[in-house]
């Protein structure tokens, strides 16, 4: 029984709280909200207080608002031309080495104004939000100098001010070598001595990320960059083991990274290090699928070692032009053997942890922000089952209904 009064009582649905990474089904549920925060969740029959306002959502299932913990939605132009080249047999690495790929997007992003970047990013943001996303991480990484990385991060921050979504910004300046540098060590020096301190000082980024790969930066270079970020009190993340096994994920875990992302080539040692340091594994099926990768991330090992597995869109113009996080849930199940329950945990509570937001986001529990979505479905597995379509019937952000 709950006999406290509340500002707003939501009812007329079944709910999954996702606490501890499990559904924890509550049939005929109700959620009490005060000041945008959940004050109680339980069975409607157990509510005996007074509510200033009540909303009957009229059936369906409520989940925590979805959290997309890895995206690159701010960019100048799309790369559908490279998609055509890949369909004709060119590989992602070949395209990157011949001046396309990330370098291509750097060019268009540097040329674009903030207003133009904003307009383009909004199209992706609104699609993700319409599909249930209430919190989104956005990386820079297509500017590769102080002026343009700052520009990208400001656009990301502004998106969060203009739309009912929480935006977490990540500085990904160590994404690729910009054309004006011909030596990666010198560029890393610039990032450590100049760019990161300014980004930190201006509070433009909530975290720092890099790309540890043969076509990007070595584990030694990335370590120097991440250590500098840690000294500036910025949380760490890393793109690692996407195309080859370099041990970047282990190195980042040892530095206390919040998450390591991609992980197709991660080894058992990498997984053990993630488990030991509480680092989240972020799985990105969109890039795996688009690049026709055949090496699967070590899901069984991650599961056996109790490493929390988050799932994200990696939405970007090159390797993962994804506009639906729910589609990633399907791919994680169909391609990688996730259960639908693991897939939902991957876009709620584990995604919150990957962003360091687990105290305020990711589950339907008292004290957390009242971000939730009501879906027009008869069982939670349907979230991973349907490919595309409009499943959500109501979207609540900080206790206020904000349908998209
Ligand atoms: N891995 C990715 O999947 C994105 N960045 C990265 O390091 C791809 C970025 C792109 O191709 O534009
Ligand atoms: Fe990425």
GROMACS .gro file of C-alpha atoms and ligand atoms in nm:
model
  417
    1UNK     CA    1   0.000   0.000   0.000
    2UNK     CA    2   0.119   0.351  -0.081
    3UNK     CA    3  -0.083   0.623   0.087
    4UNK     CA    4   0.123   0.936   0.010
    5UNK     CA    5  -0.019   1.209  -0.207
    6UNK     CA    6   0.148   1.294  -0.537
    7UNK     CA    7   0.131   1.553  -0.811
    8UNK     CA    8   0.067   1.314  -1.097
    9UNK     CA    9  -0.039   0.951  -1.110
   10UNK     CA   10   0.003   0.762  -1.436
   11UNK     CA   11  -0.191   0.436  -1.475
   12UNK     CA   12  -0.365   0.206  -1.721
   13UNK     CA   13  -0.068  -0.006  -1.834
   14UNK     CA   14   0.162  -0.292  -1.740
   15UNK     CA   15   0.520  -0.195  -1.659
   16UNK     CA   16   0.872  -0.336  -1.662
   17UNK     CA   17   1.101  -0.153  -1.420
   18UNK     CA   18   1.433  -0.297  -1.557
   19UNK     CA   19   1.585  -0.273  -1.212
   20UNK     CA   20   1.893  -0.498  -1.196
   21UNK     CA   21   1.868  -0.555  -1.570
   22UNK     CA   22   1.547  -0.760  -1.542
   23UNK     CA   23   1.192  -0.694  -1.652
   24UNK     CA   24   1.037  -0.709  -1.300
   25UNK     CA   25   0.688  -0.706  -1.448
   26UNK     CA   26   0.417  -0.510  -1.268
   27UNK     CA   27   0.073  -0.580  -1.411
   28UNK     CA   28  -0.188  -0.305  -1.393
   29UNK     CA   29   0.081  -0.069  -1.275
   30UNK     CA   30   0.088   0.293  -1.166
   31UNK     CA   31   0.367   0.548  -1.143
   32UNK     CA   32   0.353   0.842  -0.903
   33UNK     CA   33   0.554   1.147  -1.008
   34UNK     CA   34   0.652   1.458  -0.813
   35UNK     CA   35   0.862   1.741  -0.957
   36UNK     CA   36   0.957   1.528  -1.258
   37UNK     CA   37   1.090   1.247  -1.041
   38UNK     CA   38   0.937   0.905  -0.976
   39UNK     CA   39   0.814   0.886  -0.618
   40UNK     CA   40   0.651   0.543  -0.634
   41UNK     CA   41   0.594   0.254  -0.876
   42UNK     CA   42   0.364  -0.035  -0.801
   43UNK     CA   43   0.036  -0.201  -0.867
   44UNK     CA   44  -0.248   0.049  -0.925
   45UNK     CA   45  -0.456  -0.136  -0.665
   46UNK     CA   46  -0.191  -0.054  -0.404
   47UNK     CA   47  -0.216   0.323  -0.448
   48UNK     CA   48  -0.436   0.478  -0.184
   49UNK     CA   49  -0.308   0.838  -0.176
   50UNK     CA   50  -0.448   1.143  -0.353
   51UNK     CA   51  -0.312   1.260  -0.687
   52UNK     CA   52  -0.344   1.624  -0.804
   53UNK     CA   53  -0.362   1.494  -1.158
   54UNK     CA   54  -0.416   1.151  -1.311
   55UNK     CA   55  -0.355   1.013  -1.659
   56UNK     CA   56  -0.494   0.684  -1.785
   57UNK     CA   57  -0.267   0.570  -2.069
   58UNK     CA   58  -0.532   0.325  -2.184
   59UNK     CA   59  -0.336   0.000  -2.214
   60UNK     CA   60   0.002  -0.118  -2.338
   61UNK     CA   61   0.336  -0.155  -2.163
   62UNK     CA   62   0.551   0.111  -2.002
   63UNK     CA   63   0.931   0.088  -2.002
   64UNK     CA   64   1.196   0.334  -1.890
   65UNK     CA   65   1.266   0.588  -2.164
   66UNK     CA   66   1.522   0.445  -2.404
   67UNK     CA   67   1.882   0.565  -2.374
   68UNK     CA   68   2.104   0.571  -2.680
   69UNK     CA   69   2.451   0.584  -2.524
   70UNK     CA   70   2.663   0.611  -2.842
   71UNK     CA   71   2.585   0.831  -3.142
   72UNK     CA   72   2.749   1.067  -3.387
   73UNK     CA   73   2.438   1.250  -3.517
   74UNK     CA   74   2.605   1.590  -3.566
   75UNK     CA   75   2.775   1.590  -3.908
   76UNK     CA   76   2.791   1.783  -4.233
   77UNK     CA   77   2.679   1.549  -4.508
   78UNK     CA   78   2.575   1.188  -4.537
   79UNK     CA   79   2.793   0.929  -4.712
   80UNK     CA   80   2.545   0.731  -4.918
   81UNK     CA   81   2.799   0.745  -5.205
   82UNK     CA   82   3.041   0.537  -4.996
   83UNK     CA   83   2.761   0.293  -4.927
   84UNK     CA   84   2.733   0.244  -5.302
   85UNK     CA   85   3.111   0.195  -5.327
   86UNK     CA   86   3.102  -0.067  -5.052
   87UNK     CA   87   2.821  -0.246  -5.233
   88UNK     CA   88   3.057  -0.264  -5.531
   89UNK     CA   89   3.322  -0.428  -5.315
   90UNK     CA   90   3.532  -0.149  -5.159
   91UNK     CA   91   3.596  -0.201  -4.787
   92UNK     CA   92   3.547   0.057  -4.509
   93UNK     CA   93   3.922   0.057  -4.445
   94UNK     CA   94   4.009   0.101  -4.815
   95UNK     CA   95   3.771   0.395  -4.841
   96UNK     CA   96   3.922   0.546  -4.525
   97UNK     CA   97   4.278   0.503  -4.651
   98UNK     CA   98   4.196   0.672  -4.980
   99UNK     CA   99   4.074   0.991  -4.814
  100UNK     CA  100   3.706   0.902  -4.778
  101UNK     CA  101   3.541   0.780  -4.464
  102UNK     CA  102   3.575   0.993  -4.152
  103UNK     CA  103   3.798   1.244  -4.339
  104UNK     CA  104   3.516   1.299  -4.586
  105UNK     CA  105   3.275   1.390  -4.305
  106UNK     CA  106   3.540   1.612  -4.141
  107UNK     CA  107   3.551   1.819  -4.459
  108UNK     CA  108   3.173   1.872  -4.477
  109UNK     CA  109   3.141   1.929  -4.103
  110UNK     CA  110   3.412   2.195  -4.097
  111UNK     CA  111   3.236   2.376  -4.382
  112UNK     CA  112   2.893   2.367  -4.218
  113UNK     CA  113   2.755   2.642  -3.994
  114UNK     CA  114   2.614   2.563  -3.651
  115UNK     CA  115   2.264   2.631  -3.782
  116UNK     CA  116   2.311   2.384  -4.067
  117UNK     CA  117   2.456   2.114  -3.841
  118UNK     CA  118   2.165   2.168  -3.606
  119UNK     CA  119   1.907   2.132  -3.882
  120UNK     CA  120   2.061   1.811  -4.010
  121UNK     CA  121   2.105   1.656  -3.666
  122UNK     CA  122   1.744   1.736  -3.570
  123UNK     CA  123   1.616   1.504  -3.841
  124UNK     CA  124   1.798   1.209  -3.686
  125UNK     CA  125   1.723   1.317  -3.332
  126UNK     CA  126   1.350   1.335  -3.398
  127UNK     CA  127   1.346   0.988  -3.552
  128UNK     CA  128   1.530   0.843  -3.253
  129UNK     CA  129   1.298   1.026  -3.012
  130UNK     CA  130   0.988   0.915  -3.200
  131UNK     CA  131   1.108   0.559  -3.146
  132UNK     CA  132   1.131   0.601  -2.768
  133UNK     CA  133   1.466   0.767  -2.695
  134UNK     CA  134   1.458   1.009  -2.399
  135UNK     CA  135   1.836   1.035  -2.344
  136UNK     CA  136   2.100   1.049  -2.615
  137UNK     CA  137   2.477   1.071  -2.610
  138UNK     CA  138   2.629   1.270  -2.899
  139UNK     CA  139   2.998   1.262  -2.989
  140UNK     CA  140   3.207   1.520  -3.168
  141UNK     CA  141   3.491   1.377  -3.377
  142UNK     CA  142   3.428   1.530  -3.720
  143UNK     CA  143   3.588   1.865  -3.636
  144UNK     CA  144   3.934   1.752  -3.524
  145UNK     CA  145   4.045   2.099  -3.419
  146UNK     CA  146   3.943   2.318  -3.130
  147UNK     CA  147   3.713   2.542  -3.330
  148UNK     CA  148   3.522   2.266  -3.503
  149UNK     CA  149   3.508   2.017  -3.215
  150UNK     CA  150   3.368   2.300  -2.999
  151UNK     CA  151   3.118   2.384  -3.271
  152UNK     CA  152   2.992   2.024  -3.279
  153UNK     CA  153   2.966   2.003  -2.900
  154UNK     CA  154   2.777   2.334  -2.881
  155UNK     CA  155   2.528   2.206  -3.140
  156UNK     CA  156   2.481   1.887  -2.936
  157UNK     CA  157   2.420   2.087  -2.617
  158UNK     CA  158   2.171   2.312  -2.800
  159UNK     CA  159   1.973   2.011  -2.924
  160UNK     CA  160   1.918   1.916  -2.560
  161UNK     CA  161   1.797   2.266  -2.479
  162UNK     CA  162   1.551   2.276  -2.767
  163UNK     CA  163   1.398   1.929  -2.749
  164UNK     CA  164   1.260   1.717  -2.464
  165UNK     CA  165   1.559   1.485  -2.446
  166UNK     CA  166   1.865   1.471  -2.222
  167UNK     CA  167   2.182   1.509  -2.430
  168UNK     CA  168   2.516   1.385  -2.300
  169UNK     CA  169   2.811   1.524  -2.497
  170UNK     CA  170   3.135   1.339  -2.561
  171UNK     CA  171   3.454   1.483  -2.708
  172UNK     CA  172   3.589   1.238  -2.968
  173UNK     CA  173   3.878   1.451  -3.092
  174UNK     CA  174   4.101   1.140  -3.123
  175UNK     CA  175   3.880   0.996  -3.396
  176UNK     CA  176   4.109   1.031  -3.699
  177UNK     CA  177   4.421   1.221  -3.802
  178UNK     CA  178   4.314   1.557  -3.950
  179UNK     CA  179   4.463   1.652  -4.289
  180UNK     CA  180   4.679   1.935  -4.150
  181UNK     CA  181   4.878   1.688  -3.936
  182UNK     CA  182   5.096   1.418  -4.084
  183UNK     CA  183   5.204   1.260  -3.759
  184UNK     CA  184   4.965   1.104  -3.510
  185UNK     CA  185   5.190   1.167  -3.208
  186UNK     CA  186   5.202   1.538  -3.284
  187UNK     CA  187   4.823   1.550  -3.312
  188UNK     CA  188   4.789   1.371  -2.977
  189UNK     CA  189   5.027   1.632  -2.829
  190UNK     CA  190   4.795   1.904  -2.960
  191UNK     CA  191   4.491   1.732  -2.810
  192UNK     CA  192   4.657   1.688  -2.470
  193UNK     CA  193   4.823   2.031  -2.450
  194UNK     CA  194   4.560   2.252  -2.614
  195UNK     CA  195   4.227   2.103  -2.712
  196UNK     CA  196   4.129   1.893  -2.409
  197UNK     CA  197   4.213   2.157  -2.147
  198UNK     CA  198   3.995   2.415  -2.328
  199UNK     CA  199   3.706   2.173  -2.382
  200UNK     CA  200   3.722   2.084  -2.012
  201UNK     CA  201   3.746   2.446  -1.901
  202UNK     CA  202   3.444   2.542  -2.112
  203UNK     CA  203   3.249   2.239  -1.988
  204UNK     CA  204   3.155   2.146  -2.342
  205UNK     CA  205   3.197   1.771  -2.293
  206UNK     CA  206   3.061   1.531  -2.033
  207UNK     CA  207   3.311   1.261  -2.137
  208UNK     CA  208   3.606   1.193  -2.368
  209UNK     CA  209   3.629   0.917  -2.629
  210UNK     CA  210   3.884   0.801  -2.887
  211UNK     CA  211   3.922   0.554  -3.171
  212UNK     CA  212   4.186   0.291  -3.100
  213UNK     CA  213   4.243   0.115  -3.429
  214UNK     CA  214   4.507   0.058  -3.697
  215UNK     CA  215   4.339   0.321  -3.918
  216UNK     CA  216   4.323   0.565  -3.625
  217UNK     CA  217   4.538   0.571  -3.306
  218UNK     CA  218   4.753   0.312  -3.125
  219UNK     CA  219   4.685   0.201  -2.767
  220UNK     CA  220   4.992   0.402  -2.653
  221UNK     CA  221   4.867   0.721  -2.818
  222UNK     CA  222   4.515   0.671  -2.687
  223UNK     CA  223   4.644   0.599  -2.337
  224UNK     CA  224   4.823   0.933  -2.325
  225UNK     CA  225   4.509   1.111  -2.445
  226UNK     CA  226   4.277   0.933  -2.202
  227UNK     CA  227   4.513   0.992  -1.910
  228UNK     CA  228   4.511   1.362  -1.987
  229UNK     CA  229   4.129   1.358  -1.997
  230UNK     CA  230   4.120   1.174  -1.663
  231UNK     CA  231   4.348   1.438  -1.510
  232UNK     CA  232   4.095   1.697  -1.626
  233UNK     CA  233   3.827   1.496  -1.439
  234UNK     CA  234   3.649   1.390  -1.755
  235UNK     CA  235   3.497   1.039  -1.766
  236UNK     CA  236   3.641   0.808  -2.033
  237UNK     CA  237   3.501   0.596  -2.316
  238UNK     CA  238   3.672   0.422  -2.606
  239UNK     CA  239   3.598   0.280  -2.952
  240UNK     CA  240   3.802  -0.038  -2.929
  241UNK     CA  241   3.845  -0.376  -3.094
  242UNK     CA  242   3.609  -0.280  -3.378
  243UNK     CA  243   3.824  -0.393  -3.671
  244UNK     CA  244   4.118  -0.564  -3.499
  245UNK     CA  245   4.241  -0.675  -3.156
  246UNK     CA  246   4.481  -0.417  -3.012
  247UNK     CA  247   4.395  -0.443  -2.642
  248UNK     CA  248   4.247  -0.092  -2.631
  249UNK     CA  249   3.942  -0.209  -2.439
  250UNK     CA  250   4.158  -0.363  -2.165
  251UNK     CA  251   4.372  -0.049  -2.143
  252UNK     CA  252   4.065   0.176  -2.117
  253UNK     CA  253   3.902  -0.049  -1.856
  254UNK     CA  254   4.221  -0.032  -1.650
  255UNK     CA  255   4.200   0.348  -1.667
  256UNK     CA  256   3.846   0.322  -1.524
  257UNK     CA  257   3.654   0.394  -1.846
  258UNK     CA  258   3.275   0.409  -1.817
  259UNK     CA  259   3.243   0.202  -2.134
  260UNK     CA  260   3.430   0.042  -2.419
  261UNK     CA  261   3.240   0.024  -2.744
  262UNK     CA  262   3.218  -0.206  -3.052
  263UNK     CA  263   3.433  -0.499  -2.923
  264UNK     CA  264   3.395  -0.741  -3.215
  265UNK     CA  265   3.760  -0.845  -3.169
  266UNK     CA  266   3.775  -0.828  -2.787
  267UNK     CA  267   3.955  -1.119  -2.620
  268UNK     CA  268   3.893  -1.300  -2.293
  269UNK     CA  269   4.160  -1.082  -2.125
  270UNK     CA  270   3.977  -0.770  -2.240
  271UNK     CA  271   3.648  -0.904  -2.101
  272UNK     CA  272   3.809  -0.992  -1.766
  273UNK     CA  273   3.946  -0.639  -1.740
  274UNK     CA  274   3.600  -0.491  -1.809
  275UNK     CA  275   3.449  -0.717  -1.541
  276UNK     CA  276   3.718  -0.624  -1.290
  277UNK     CA  277   3.684  -0.248  -1.342
  278UNK     CA  278   3.306  -0.225  -1.383
  279UNK     CA  279   3.332  -0.105  -1.744
  280UNK     CA  280   3.019  -0.138  -1.959
  281UNK     CA  281   3.047  -0.316  -2.296
  282UNK     CA  282   2.858  -0.113  -2.557
  283UNK     CA  283   2.749  -0.335  -2.846
  284UNK     CA  284   2.679  -0.168  -3.180
  285UNK     CA  285   2.502  -0.406  -3.421
  286UNK     CA  286   2.436  -0.133  -3.680
  287UNK     CA  287   2.805  -0.094  -3.768
  288UNK     CA  288   2.857  -0.471  -3.762
  289UNK     CA  289   2.572  -0.513  -4.007
  290UNK     CA  290   2.655  -0.222  -4.238
  291UNK     CA  291   3.022  -0.321  -4.267
  292UNK     CA  292   2.928  -0.686  -4.329
  293UNK     CA  293   3.154  -0.781  -4.038
  294UNK     CA  294   3.167  -1.153  -3.962
  295UNK     CA  295   3.355  -1.145  -3.632
  296UNK     CA  296   3.093  -1.128  -3.357
  297UNK     CA  297   3.150  -0.951  -3.025
  298UNK     CA  298   3.211  -1.206  -2.744
  299UNK     CA  299   2.857  -1.196  -2.604
  300UNK     CA  300   2.878  -1.531  -2.421
  301UNK     CA  301   3.202  -1.432  -2.246
  302UNK     CA  302   3.061  -1.092  -2.153
  303UNK     CA  303   2.748  -1.255  -2.013
  304UNK     CA  304   2.945  -1.521  -1.822
  305UNK     CA  305   3.164  -1.252  -1.668
  306UNK     CA  306   2.866  -1.035  -1.571
  307UNK     CA  307   2.983  -0.741  -1.779
  308UNK     CA  308   2.680  -0.513  -1.832
  309UNK     CA  309   2.603  -0.501  -2.204
  310UNK     CA  310   2.455  -0.179  -2.342
  311UNK     CA  311   2.325  -0.145  -2.696
  312UNK     CA  312   2.343   0.172  -2.902
  313UNK     CA  313   2.278   0.307  -3.251
  314UNK     CA  314   2.630   0.438  -3.327
  315UNK     CA  315   2.424   0.662  -3.557
  316UNK     CA  316   2.679   0.813  -3.797
  317UNK     CA  317   2.702   0.892  -4.169
  318UNK     CA  318   2.956   0.618  -4.247
  319UNK     CA  319   2.943   0.284  -4.071
  320UNK     CA  320   2.601   0.303  -3.907
  321UNK     CA  321   2.330   0.524  -4.060
  322UNK     CA  322   2.080   0.413  -3.798
  323UNK     CA  323   1.761   0.602  -3.714
  324UNK     CA  324   1.594   0.354  -3.476
  325UNK     CA  325   1.729   0.221  -3.148
  326UNK     CA  326   1.460  -0.046  -3.142
  327UNK     CA  327   1.602  -0.185  -3.465
  328UNK     CA  328   1.931  -0.232  -3.277
  329UNK     CA  329   1.742  -0.438  -3.019
  330UNK     CA  330   1.621  -0.668  -3.295
  331UNK     CA  331   1.969  -0.698  -3.446
  332UNK     CA  332   2.128  -0.773  -3.109
  333UNK     CA  333   1.882  -1.060  -3.068
  334UNK     CA  334   1.888  -1.188  -3.426
  335UNK     CA  335   2.260  -1.144  -3.494
  336UNK     CA  336   2.423  -1.178  -3.150
  337UNK     CA  337   2.191  -1.397  -2.944
  338UNK     CA  338   2.072  -1.136  -2.695
  339UNK     CA  339   1.744  -1.219  -2.526
  340UNK     CA  340   1.475  -0.950  -2.568
  341UNK     CA  341   1.511  -0.883  -2.195
  342UNK     CA  342   1.889  -0.828  -2.235
  343UNK     CA  343   1.820  -0.604  -2.535
  344UNK     CA  344   1.583  -0.385  -2.332
  345UNK     CA  345   1.831  -0.373  -2.043
  346UNK     CA  346   2.092  -0.271  -2.302
  347UNK     CA  347   1.897   0.042  -2.398
  348UNK     CA  348   1.783   0.132  -2.047
  349UNK     CA  349   1.971   0.052  -1.726
  350UNK     CA  350   2.303  -0.060  -1.879
  351UNK     CA  351   2.302   0.233  -2.123
  352UNK     CA  352   2.252   0.465  -1.825
  353UNK     CA  353   2.559   0.310  -1.661
  354UNK     CA  354   2.761   0.355  -1.981
  355UNK     CA  355   2.692   0.729  -1.945
  356UNK     CA  356   2.750   0.742  -1.569
  357UNK     CA  357   2.379   0.825  -1.524
  358UNK     CA  358   2.274   0.512  -1.336
  359UNK     CA  359   2.170   0.706  -1.025
  360UNK     CA  360   1.920   0.918  -1.215
  361UNK     CA  361   1.819   0.731  -1.532
  362UNK     CA  362   1.753   0.388  -1.679
  363UNK     CA  363   1.499   0.220  -1.451
  364UNK     CA  364   1.150   0.286  -1.319
  365UNK     CA  365   1.240   0.324  -0.955
  366UNK     CA  366   1.169   0.590  -0.693
  367UNK     CA  367   1.420   0.873  -0.703
  368UNK     CA  368   1.488   0.844  -1.076
  369UNK     CA  369   1.387   1.096  -1.335
  370UNK     CA  370   1.034   1.026  -1.464
  371UNK     CA  371   1.131   0.936  -1.821
  372UNK     CA  372   0.916   0.660  -1.963
  373UNK     CA  373   0.749   0.537  -2.276
  374UNK     CA  374   0.416   0.361  -2.319
  375UNK     CA  375   0.417   0.111  -2.606
  376UNK     CA  376   0.129  -0.029  -2.803
  377UNK     CA  377   0.233  -0.392  -2.749
  378UNK     CA  378   0.104  -0.702  -2.572
  379UNK     CA  379   0.439  -0.828  -2.441
  380UNK     CA  380   0.778  -0.661  -2.385
  381UNK     CA  381   0.948  -0.900  -2.631
  382UNK     CA  382   0.764  -0.718  -2.910
  383UNK     CA  383   1.005  -0.427  -2.870
  384UNK     CA  384   1.276  -0.652  -3.015
  385UNK     CA  385   1.044  -0.840  -3.250
  386UNK     CA  386   0.894  -0.575  -3.478
  387UNK     CA  387   1.121  -0.433  -3.747
  388UNK     CA  388   1.035  -0.068  -3.779
  389UNK     CA  389   0.690   0.080  -3.733
  390UNK     CA  390   0.553   0.316  -3.473
  391UNK     CA  391   0.505   0.132  -3.147
  392UNK     CA  392   0.506   0.405  -2.890
  393UNK     CA  393   0.183   0.571  -2.790
  394UNK     CA  394   0.307   0.809  -2.521
  395UNK     CA  395   0.643   0.953  -2.428
  396UNK     CA  396   0.693   1.110  -2.087
  397UNK     CA  397   1.000   1.324  -2.019
  398UNK     CA  398   1.068   1.447  -1.663
  399UNK     CA  399   0.709   1.372  -1.574
  400UNK     CA  400   0.558   1.566  -1.865
  401UNK     CA  401   0.394   1.404  -2.165
  402UNK     CA  402   0.601   1.499  -2.469
  403UNK     CA  403   0.495   1.287  -2.766
  404UNK     CA  404   0.695   1.329  -3.085
  405LIG     N1  405   3.373   0.382  -3.535
  405LIG     C1  406   3.254   0.401  -3.586
  405LIG     O1  407   3.172   0.315  -3.604
  405LIG     C2  408   3.235   0.542  -3.618
  405LIG     N2  409   3.355   0.596  -3.566
  405LIG     C3  410   3.432   0.500  -3.523
  405LIG     O2  411   3.540   0.520  -3.474
  405LIG     C4  412   3.229   0.560  -3.766
  405LIG     C5  413   3.253   0.696  -3.808
  405LIG     C6  414   3.239   0.715  -3.958
  405LIG     O3  415   3.260   0.625  -4.039
  405LIG     O4  416   3.208   0.830  -3.994
  406LIG    FE1  417   3.102   0.520  -3.296
   0.00000   0.00000   0.00000
